[in-house]
Short mmCIF file of C-alpha atoms and ligand atoms in Angstrom, two decimals:
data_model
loop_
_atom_site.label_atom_id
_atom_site.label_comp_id
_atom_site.label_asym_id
_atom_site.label_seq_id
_atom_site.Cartn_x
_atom_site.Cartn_y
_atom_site.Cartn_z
CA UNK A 1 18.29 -9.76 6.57
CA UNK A 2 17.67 -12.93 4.30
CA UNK A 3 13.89 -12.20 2.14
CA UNK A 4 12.45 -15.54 1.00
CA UNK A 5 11.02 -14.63 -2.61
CA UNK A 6 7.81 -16.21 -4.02
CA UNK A 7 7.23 -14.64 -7.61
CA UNK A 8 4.36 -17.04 -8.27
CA UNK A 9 1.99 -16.55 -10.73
CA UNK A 10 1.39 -14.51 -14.20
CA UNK A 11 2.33 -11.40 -13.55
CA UNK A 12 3.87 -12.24 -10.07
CA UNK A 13 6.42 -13.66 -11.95
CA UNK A 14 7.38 -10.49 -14.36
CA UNK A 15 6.98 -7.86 -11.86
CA UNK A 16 9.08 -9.47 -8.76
CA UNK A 17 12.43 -10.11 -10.62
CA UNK A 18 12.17 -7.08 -12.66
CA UNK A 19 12.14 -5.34 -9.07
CA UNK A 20 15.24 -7.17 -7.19
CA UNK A 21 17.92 -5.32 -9.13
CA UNK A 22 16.73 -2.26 -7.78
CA UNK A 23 16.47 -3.82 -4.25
CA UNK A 24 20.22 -4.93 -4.42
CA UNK A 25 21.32 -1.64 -5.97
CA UNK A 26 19.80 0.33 -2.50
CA UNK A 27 20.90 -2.70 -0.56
CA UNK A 28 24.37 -2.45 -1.64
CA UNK A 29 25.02 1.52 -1.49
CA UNK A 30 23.65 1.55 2.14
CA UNK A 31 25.31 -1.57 3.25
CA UNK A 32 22.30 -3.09 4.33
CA UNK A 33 23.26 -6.08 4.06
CA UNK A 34 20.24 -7.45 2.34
CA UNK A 35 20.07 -11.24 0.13
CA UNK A 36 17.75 -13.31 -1.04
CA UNK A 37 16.55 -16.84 -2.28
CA UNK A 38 13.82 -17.70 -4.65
CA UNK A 39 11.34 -19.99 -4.06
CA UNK A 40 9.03 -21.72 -6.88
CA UNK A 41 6.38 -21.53 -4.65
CA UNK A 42 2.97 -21.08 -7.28
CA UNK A 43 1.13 -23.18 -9.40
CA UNK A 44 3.00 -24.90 -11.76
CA UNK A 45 4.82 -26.79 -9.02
CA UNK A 46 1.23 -27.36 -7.06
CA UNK A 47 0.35 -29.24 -11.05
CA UNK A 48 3.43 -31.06 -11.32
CA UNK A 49 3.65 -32.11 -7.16
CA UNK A 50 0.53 -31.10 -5.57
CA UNK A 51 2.49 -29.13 -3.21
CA UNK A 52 1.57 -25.63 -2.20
CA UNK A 53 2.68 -23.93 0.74
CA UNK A 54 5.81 -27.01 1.08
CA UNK A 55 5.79 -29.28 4.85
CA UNK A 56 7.54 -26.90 7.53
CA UNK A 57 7.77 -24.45 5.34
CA UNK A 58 6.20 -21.76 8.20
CA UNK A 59 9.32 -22.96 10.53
CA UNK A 60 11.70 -22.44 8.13
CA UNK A 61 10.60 -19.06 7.19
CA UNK A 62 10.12 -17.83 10.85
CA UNK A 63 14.00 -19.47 11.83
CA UNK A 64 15.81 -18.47 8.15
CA UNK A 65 14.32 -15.18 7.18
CA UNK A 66 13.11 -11.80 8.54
CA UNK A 67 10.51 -11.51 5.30
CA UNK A 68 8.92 -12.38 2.63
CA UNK A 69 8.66 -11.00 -0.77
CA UNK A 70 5.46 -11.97 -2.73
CA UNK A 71 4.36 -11.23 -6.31
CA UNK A 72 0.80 -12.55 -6.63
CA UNK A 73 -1.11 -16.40 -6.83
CA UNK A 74 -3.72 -17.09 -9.32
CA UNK A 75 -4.10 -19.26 -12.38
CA UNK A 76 -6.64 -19.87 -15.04
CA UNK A 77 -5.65 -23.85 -14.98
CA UNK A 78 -6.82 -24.28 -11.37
CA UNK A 79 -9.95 -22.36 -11.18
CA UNK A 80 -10.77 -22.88 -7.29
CA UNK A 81 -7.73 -21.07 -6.50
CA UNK A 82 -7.03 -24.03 -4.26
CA UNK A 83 -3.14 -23.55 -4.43
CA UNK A 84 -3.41 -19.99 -3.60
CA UNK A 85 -5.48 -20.77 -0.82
CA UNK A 86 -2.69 -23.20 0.69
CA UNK A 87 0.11 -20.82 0.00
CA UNK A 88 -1.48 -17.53 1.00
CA UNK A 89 -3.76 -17.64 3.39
CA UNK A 90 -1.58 -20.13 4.53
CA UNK A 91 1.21 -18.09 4.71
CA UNK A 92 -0.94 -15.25 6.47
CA UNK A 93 -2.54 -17.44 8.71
CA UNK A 94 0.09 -19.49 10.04
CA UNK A 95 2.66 -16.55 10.15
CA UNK A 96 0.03 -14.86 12.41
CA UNK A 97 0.22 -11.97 9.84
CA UNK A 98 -2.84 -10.48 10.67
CA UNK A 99 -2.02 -6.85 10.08
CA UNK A 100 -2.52 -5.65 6.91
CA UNK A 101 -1.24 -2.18 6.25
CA UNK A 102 -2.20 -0.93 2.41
CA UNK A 103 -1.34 2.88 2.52
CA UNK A 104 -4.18 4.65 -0.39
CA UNK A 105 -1.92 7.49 -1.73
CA UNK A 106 -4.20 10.07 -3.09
CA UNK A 107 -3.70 14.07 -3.59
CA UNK A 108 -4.81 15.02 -0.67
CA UNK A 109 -2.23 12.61 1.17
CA UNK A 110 -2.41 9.07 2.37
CA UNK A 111 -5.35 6.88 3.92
CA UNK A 112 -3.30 4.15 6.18
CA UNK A 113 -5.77 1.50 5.18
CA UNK A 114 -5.23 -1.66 7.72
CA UNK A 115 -7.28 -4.95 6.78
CA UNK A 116 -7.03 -7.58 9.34
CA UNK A 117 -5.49 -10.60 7.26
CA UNK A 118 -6.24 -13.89 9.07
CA UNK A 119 -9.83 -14.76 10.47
CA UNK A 120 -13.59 -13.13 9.96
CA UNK A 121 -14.54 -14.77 6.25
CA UNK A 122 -11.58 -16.07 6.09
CA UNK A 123 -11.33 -18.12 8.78
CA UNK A 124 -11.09 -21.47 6.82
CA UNK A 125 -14.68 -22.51 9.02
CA UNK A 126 -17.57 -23.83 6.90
CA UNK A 127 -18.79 -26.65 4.79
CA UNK A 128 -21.53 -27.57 2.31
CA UNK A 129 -23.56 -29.84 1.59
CA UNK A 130 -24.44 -31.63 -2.03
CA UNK A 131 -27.46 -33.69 -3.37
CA UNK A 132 -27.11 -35.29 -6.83
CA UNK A 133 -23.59 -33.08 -7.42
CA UNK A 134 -25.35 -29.74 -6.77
CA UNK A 135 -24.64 -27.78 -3.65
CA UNK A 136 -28.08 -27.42 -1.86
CA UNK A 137 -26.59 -25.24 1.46
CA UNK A 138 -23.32 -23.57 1.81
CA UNK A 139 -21.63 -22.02 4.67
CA UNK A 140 -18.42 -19.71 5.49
CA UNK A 141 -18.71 -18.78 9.06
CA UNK A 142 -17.08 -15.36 10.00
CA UNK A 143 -15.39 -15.68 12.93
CA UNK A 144 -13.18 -13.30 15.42
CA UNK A 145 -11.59 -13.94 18.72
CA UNK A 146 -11.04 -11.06 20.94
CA UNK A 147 -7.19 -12.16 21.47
CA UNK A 148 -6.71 -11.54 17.38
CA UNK A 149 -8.81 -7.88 17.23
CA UNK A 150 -7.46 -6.71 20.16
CA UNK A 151 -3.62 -7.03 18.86
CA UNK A 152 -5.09 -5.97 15.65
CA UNK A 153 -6.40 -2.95 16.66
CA UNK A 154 -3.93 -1.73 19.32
CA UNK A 155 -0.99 -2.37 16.79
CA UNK A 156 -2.38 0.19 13.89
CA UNK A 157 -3.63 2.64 16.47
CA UNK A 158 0.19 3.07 17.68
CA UNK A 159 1.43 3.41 14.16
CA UNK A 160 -1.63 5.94 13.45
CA UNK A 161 -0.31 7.60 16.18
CA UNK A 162 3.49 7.36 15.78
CA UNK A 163 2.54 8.35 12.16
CA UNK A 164 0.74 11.87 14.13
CA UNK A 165 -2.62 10.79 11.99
CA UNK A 166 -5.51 12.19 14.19
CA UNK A 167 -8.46 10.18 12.91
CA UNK A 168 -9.78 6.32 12.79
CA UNK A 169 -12.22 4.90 11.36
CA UNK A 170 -13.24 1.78 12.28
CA UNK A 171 -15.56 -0.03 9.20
CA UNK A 172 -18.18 -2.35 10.27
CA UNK A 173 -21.55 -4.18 9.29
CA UNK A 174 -22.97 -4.18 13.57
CA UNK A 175 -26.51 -3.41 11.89
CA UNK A 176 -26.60 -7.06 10.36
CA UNK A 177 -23.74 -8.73 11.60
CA UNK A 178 -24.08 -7.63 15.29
CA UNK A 179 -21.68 -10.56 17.12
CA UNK A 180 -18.16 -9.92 15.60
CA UNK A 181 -19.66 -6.23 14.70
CA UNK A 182 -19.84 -5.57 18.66
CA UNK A 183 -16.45 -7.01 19.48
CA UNK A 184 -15.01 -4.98 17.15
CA UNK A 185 -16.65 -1.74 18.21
CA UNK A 186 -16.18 -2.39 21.90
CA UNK A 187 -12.47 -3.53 21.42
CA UNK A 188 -11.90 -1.00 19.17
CA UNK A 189 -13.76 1.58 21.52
CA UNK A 190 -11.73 0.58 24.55
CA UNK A 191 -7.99 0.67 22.98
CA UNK A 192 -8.92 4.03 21.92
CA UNK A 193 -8.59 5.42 24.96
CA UNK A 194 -5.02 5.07 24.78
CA UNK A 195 -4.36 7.24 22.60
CA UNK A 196 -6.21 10.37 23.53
CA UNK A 197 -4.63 12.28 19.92
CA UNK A 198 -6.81 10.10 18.04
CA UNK A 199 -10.20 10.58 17.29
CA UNK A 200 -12.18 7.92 16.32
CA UNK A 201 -15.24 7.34 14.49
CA UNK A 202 -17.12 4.39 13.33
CA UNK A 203 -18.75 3.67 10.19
CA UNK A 204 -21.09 1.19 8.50
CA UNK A 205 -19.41 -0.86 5.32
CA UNK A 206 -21.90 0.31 2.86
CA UNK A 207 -21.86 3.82 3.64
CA UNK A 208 -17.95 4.26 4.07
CA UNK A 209 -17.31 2.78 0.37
CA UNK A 210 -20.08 5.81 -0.60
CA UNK A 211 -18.14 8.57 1.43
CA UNK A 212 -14.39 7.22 0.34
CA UNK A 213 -15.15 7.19 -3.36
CA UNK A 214 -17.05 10.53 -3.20
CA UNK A 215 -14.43 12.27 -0.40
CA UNK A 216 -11.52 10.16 0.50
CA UNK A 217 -9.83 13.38 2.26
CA UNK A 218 -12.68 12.18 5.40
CA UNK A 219 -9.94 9.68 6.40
CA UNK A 220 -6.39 9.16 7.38
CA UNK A 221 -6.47 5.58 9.36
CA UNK A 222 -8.57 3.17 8.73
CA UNK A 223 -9.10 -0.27 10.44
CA UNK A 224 -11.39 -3.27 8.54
CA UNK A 225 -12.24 -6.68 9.19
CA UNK A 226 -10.89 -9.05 6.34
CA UNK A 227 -13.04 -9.15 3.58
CA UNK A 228 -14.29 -5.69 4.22
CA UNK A 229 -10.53 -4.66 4.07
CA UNK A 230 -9.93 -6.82 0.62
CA UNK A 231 -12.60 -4.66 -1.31
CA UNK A 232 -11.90 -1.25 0.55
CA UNK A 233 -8.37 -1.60 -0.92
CA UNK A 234 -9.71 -2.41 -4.86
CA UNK A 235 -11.80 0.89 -3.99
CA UNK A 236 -8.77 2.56 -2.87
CA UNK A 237 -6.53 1.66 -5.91
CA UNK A 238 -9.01 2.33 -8.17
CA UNK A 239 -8.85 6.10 -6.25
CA UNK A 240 -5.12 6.29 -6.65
CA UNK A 241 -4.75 5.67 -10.32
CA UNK A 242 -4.90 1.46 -10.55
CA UNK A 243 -4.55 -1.77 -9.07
CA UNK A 244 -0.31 -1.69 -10.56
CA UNK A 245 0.19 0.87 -8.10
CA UNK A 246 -0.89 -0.24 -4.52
CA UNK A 247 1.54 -1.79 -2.31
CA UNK A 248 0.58 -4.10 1.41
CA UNK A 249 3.06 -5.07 4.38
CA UNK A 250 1.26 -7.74 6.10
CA UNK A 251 2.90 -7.78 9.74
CA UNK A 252 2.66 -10.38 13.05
CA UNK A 253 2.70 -7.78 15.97
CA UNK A 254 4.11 -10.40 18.60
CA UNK A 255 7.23 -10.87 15.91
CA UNK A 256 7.25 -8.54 13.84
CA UNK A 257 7.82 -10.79 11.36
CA UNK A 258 6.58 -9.39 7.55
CA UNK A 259 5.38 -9.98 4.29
CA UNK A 260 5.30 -7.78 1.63
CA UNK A 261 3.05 -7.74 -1.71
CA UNK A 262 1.17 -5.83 -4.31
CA UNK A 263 -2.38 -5.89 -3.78
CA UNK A 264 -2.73 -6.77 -7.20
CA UNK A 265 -3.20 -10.59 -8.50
CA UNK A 266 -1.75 -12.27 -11.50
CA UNK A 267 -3.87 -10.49 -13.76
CA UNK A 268 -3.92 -13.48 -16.57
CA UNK A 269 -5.56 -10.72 -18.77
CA UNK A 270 -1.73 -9.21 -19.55
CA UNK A 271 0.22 -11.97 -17.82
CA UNK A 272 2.72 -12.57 -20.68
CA UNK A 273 2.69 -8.88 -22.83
CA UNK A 274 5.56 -7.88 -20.36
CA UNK A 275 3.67 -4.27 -19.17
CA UNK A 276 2.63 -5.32 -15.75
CA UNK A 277 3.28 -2.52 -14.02
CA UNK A 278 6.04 -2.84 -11.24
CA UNK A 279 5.36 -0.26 -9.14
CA UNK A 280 3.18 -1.75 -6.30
CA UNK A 281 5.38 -4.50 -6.24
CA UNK A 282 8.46 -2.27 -5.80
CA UNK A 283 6.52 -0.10 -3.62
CA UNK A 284 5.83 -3.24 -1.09
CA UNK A 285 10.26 -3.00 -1.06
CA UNK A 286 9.74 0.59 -0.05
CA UNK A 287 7.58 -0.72 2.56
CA UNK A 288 10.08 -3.64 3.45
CA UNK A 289 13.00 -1.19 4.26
CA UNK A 290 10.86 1.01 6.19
CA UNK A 291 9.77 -2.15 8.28
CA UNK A 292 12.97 -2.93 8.64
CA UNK A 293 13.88 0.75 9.85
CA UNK A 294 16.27 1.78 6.67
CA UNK A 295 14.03 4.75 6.29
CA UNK A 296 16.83 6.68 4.68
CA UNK A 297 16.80 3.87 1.96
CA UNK A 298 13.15 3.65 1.58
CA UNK A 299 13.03 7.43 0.88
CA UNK A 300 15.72 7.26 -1.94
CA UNK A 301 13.71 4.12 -3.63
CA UNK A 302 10.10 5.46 -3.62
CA UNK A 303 11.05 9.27 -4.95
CA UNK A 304 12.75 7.07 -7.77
CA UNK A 305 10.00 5.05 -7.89
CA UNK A 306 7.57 8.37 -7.84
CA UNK A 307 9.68 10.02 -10.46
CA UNK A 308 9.76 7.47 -13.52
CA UNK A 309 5.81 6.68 -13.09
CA UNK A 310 5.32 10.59 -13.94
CA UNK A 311 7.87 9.96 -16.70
CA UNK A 312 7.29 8.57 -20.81
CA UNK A 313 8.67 4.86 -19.03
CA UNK A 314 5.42 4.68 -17.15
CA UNK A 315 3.42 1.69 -18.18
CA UNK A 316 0.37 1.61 -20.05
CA UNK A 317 -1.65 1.31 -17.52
CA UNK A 318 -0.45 5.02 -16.27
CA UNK A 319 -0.61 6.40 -20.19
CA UNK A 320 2.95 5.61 -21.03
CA UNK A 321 4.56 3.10 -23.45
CA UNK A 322 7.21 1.64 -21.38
CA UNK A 323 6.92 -1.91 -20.70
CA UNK A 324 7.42 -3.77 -16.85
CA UNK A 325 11.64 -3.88 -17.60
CA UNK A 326 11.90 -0.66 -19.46
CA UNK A 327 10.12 0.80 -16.30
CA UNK A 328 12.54 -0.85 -13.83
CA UNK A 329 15.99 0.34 -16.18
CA UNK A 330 14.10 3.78 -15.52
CA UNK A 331 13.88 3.33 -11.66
CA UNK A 332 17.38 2.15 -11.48
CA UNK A 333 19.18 4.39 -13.66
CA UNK A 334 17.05 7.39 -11.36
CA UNK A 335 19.00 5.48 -8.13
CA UNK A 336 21.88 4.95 -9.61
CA UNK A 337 21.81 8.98 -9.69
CA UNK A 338 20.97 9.63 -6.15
CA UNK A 339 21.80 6.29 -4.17
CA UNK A 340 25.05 7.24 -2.17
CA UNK A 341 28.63 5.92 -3.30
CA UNK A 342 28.90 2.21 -1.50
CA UNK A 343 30.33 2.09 1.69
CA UNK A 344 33.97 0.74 1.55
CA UNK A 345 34.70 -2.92 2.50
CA UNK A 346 35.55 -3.45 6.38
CA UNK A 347 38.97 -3.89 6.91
CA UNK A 348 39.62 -5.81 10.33
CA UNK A 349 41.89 -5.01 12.70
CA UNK A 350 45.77 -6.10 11.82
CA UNK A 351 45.39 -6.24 7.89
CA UNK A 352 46.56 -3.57 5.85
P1 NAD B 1 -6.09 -8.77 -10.72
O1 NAD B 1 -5.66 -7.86 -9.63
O2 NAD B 1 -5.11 -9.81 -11.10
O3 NAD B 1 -6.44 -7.90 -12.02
C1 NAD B 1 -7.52 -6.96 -12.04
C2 NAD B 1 -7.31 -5.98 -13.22
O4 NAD B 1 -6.22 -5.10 -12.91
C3 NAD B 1 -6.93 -6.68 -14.52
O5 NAD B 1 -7.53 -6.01 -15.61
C4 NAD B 1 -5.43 -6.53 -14.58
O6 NAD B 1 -4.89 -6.52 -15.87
C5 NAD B 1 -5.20 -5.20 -13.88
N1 NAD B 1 -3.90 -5.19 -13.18
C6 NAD B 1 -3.63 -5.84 -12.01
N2 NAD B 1 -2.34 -5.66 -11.68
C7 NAD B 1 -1.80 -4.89 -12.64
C8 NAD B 1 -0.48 -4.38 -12.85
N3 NAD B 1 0.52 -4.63 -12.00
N4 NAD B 1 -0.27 -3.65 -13.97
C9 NAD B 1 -1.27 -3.38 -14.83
N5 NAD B 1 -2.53 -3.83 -14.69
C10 NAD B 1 -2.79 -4.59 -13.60
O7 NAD B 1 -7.47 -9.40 -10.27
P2 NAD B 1 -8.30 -10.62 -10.94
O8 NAD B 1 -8.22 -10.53 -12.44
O9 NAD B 1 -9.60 -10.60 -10.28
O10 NAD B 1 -7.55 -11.92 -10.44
C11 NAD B 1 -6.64 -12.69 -11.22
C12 NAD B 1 -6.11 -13.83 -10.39
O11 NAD B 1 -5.31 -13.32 -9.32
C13 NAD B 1 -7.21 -14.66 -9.70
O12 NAD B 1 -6.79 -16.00 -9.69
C14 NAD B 1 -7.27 -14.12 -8.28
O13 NAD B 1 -7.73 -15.06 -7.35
C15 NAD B 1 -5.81 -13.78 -8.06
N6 NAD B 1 -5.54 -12.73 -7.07
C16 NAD B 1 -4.43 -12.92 -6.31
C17 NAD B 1 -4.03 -11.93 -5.41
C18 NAD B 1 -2.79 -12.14 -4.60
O14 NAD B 1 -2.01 -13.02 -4.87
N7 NAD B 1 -2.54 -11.34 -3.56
C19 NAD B 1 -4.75 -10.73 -5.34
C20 NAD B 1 -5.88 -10.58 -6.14
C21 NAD B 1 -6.25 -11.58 -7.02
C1 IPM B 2 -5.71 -10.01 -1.90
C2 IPM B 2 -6.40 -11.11 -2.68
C3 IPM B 2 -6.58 -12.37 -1.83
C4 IPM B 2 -7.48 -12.02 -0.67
C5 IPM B 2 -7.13 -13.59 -2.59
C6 IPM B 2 -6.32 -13.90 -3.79
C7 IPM B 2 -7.25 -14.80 -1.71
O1 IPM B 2 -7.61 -10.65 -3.20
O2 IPM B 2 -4.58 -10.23 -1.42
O3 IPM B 2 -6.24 -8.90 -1.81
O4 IPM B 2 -8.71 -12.14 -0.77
O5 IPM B 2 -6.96 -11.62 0.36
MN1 MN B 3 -7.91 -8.49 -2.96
#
């Protein structure tokens, strides 16, 4: 498999190269035949060009790769976030990426948060409009089609139950948003009854964030519209020990074509003091080789990955003093203890 990279921004662009060593070293002792090509992709070239996400760019991703690797977008010089908008929604969007898997891992075990990634708030549909320079009415429409919540929906209730999870939440706002609150509750309602192992429950937005942060063991799956999904998963790294830790897998299920990225952003505040923490970013690796069904090499990765963040290389933002490389020489000297010998070169038939 060929992974098209896109560091970024800030700390996007620390945390995703001190990562692919790692990658290679699992790719290589598993013969997974894995490579790679960065793309600049961010915004410096967006100042310099004006170019985001680059003209048939989607096409060449969907014909020349089977994923992408993202670090994070977001700089103070363009404070709209207009480049980021181009490159990642437009990524997610036009990628039909619109499930977004976020596991929460927490001591009690894992909530399988999914966020749907491409319409509701996020649809792109809206406008304003000005008098005298000030904007006098503004408007971001929220808006679902059935076709998108239905594949939404039935996708992360098969890996819930492939997974054996039990329960699913749906999170909703029907109370005051009752048009795309309904189709969610009936299509969600309806694809239930597929999976009869499953319970399901519906909540309200307001009063799930209360329960998670006071009880997170109340949930195993749990399925949000966009920007419902976007906070729950601040909420949920915040529950797991930080924002440096969470990993996403944002997946099309007609292709099954992926992206994978921290859930963290390019956190300008330490962009540039070199302890970023790596781990969601390397995490959203584990969660590429598991997509891509190398579950024996996913394993391998994430204990390493579990060991040195309980270790003195940790970075500061888990108590330690080791900075975003020193973290990574940890990670990789743990594999290079524990990833298998590599496989020997194929000989073909006739040559000896
Ligand atoms: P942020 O996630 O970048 O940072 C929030 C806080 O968490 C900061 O204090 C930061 O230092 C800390 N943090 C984040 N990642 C960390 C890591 N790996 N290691 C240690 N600490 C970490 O959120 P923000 O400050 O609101 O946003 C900064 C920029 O990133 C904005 O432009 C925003 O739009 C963008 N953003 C991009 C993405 C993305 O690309 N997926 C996600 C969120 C925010
Ligand atoms: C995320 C980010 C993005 C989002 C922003 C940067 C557009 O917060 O990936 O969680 O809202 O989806
Ligand atoms: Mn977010």
């Amino acid at each position: 498999m060929r992974i098209a990279v896109v560091p970024g921004d800030g700390i996007g662009k620390e945390v995703v190269p001190a990562t692919l060593p790692a990658l290679t070293a699992v790719s290589e002792a598993f013969g997974l035949g894995l490579t790679y090509d960065v793309l600049d992709w961010g915004a410096d070239r967006w100042l310099a060009t004006g170019v985001g996400l680059p003209p048939g760019a989607l096409d060449r991703l969907s014909r020349d790769y089977g994923a992408v690797y993202l670090g994070a977008l977001g700089d103070p010089r363009i404070p709209d976030m207009a480049h980021g908008r181009d490159i990642l929604l437009g990524l997610r969007r036009g990628l039909d990426l619109c499930v977004n898997h976020r596991p929460v891992v927490l001591e009690h075990g894992v909530v399988d948060l999914y966020r749907e990634n491409t319409q509701g708030l996020y649809a792109g549909v809206g406008g304003s409009v000005a008098r005298s320079g000030a904007v006098t009415v503004a408007i971001d429409e929220c808006v679902y089609t059935r076709e998108t919540v239905e594949s939404f929906v039935r996708y992360c209730l098969a890996r819930l139950h492939a997974a054996g999870r039990r329960r699913a939440t749906l999170v909703h706002k029907s109370n005051a948003v009752p048009n795309t609150g309904r189709l969610w509750q009936d299509v969600f309602r309806r694809e239930l009854r597929a999976f009869p192992g499953l319970a399901g429950s519906e909540e309200y937005a307001d009063s799930f964030c209360y329960h998670l942060v006071r009880d997170p063991s109340r949930y195993e799956g749990v399925l949000a519209p966009n920007l419902f999904g976007d906070v729950i998963s601040d909420i949920g790294a915040a529950l797991a020990g930080g924002l440096g830790l969470a990993p996403s897998a944002s997946i099309c299920p007609d292709t099954g074509f992926a992206l994978f990225e921290p859930v963290h952003g390019s956190a300008p505040d330490i962009a540039g003091t070199g302890t970023a923490n790596p781990y969601g970013a390397a995490m959203s690796l584990v969660l590429l080789l598991e997509h891509a069904g190398h579950r024996a090499a996913a394993e391998v990765f994430r204990s390493c990955l579990v060991e040195a963040a309980a270790g003195p290389a940790a970075t500061p933002d888990l108590g330690g003093g080791g900075t975003t490389r020193q973290f990574m020489a940890e990670v990789t000297a743990l594999l290079e203890r524990r990833l298998p010998a590599a496989p020997p070169a194929a000989v073909g038939p006739g040559t000896d």
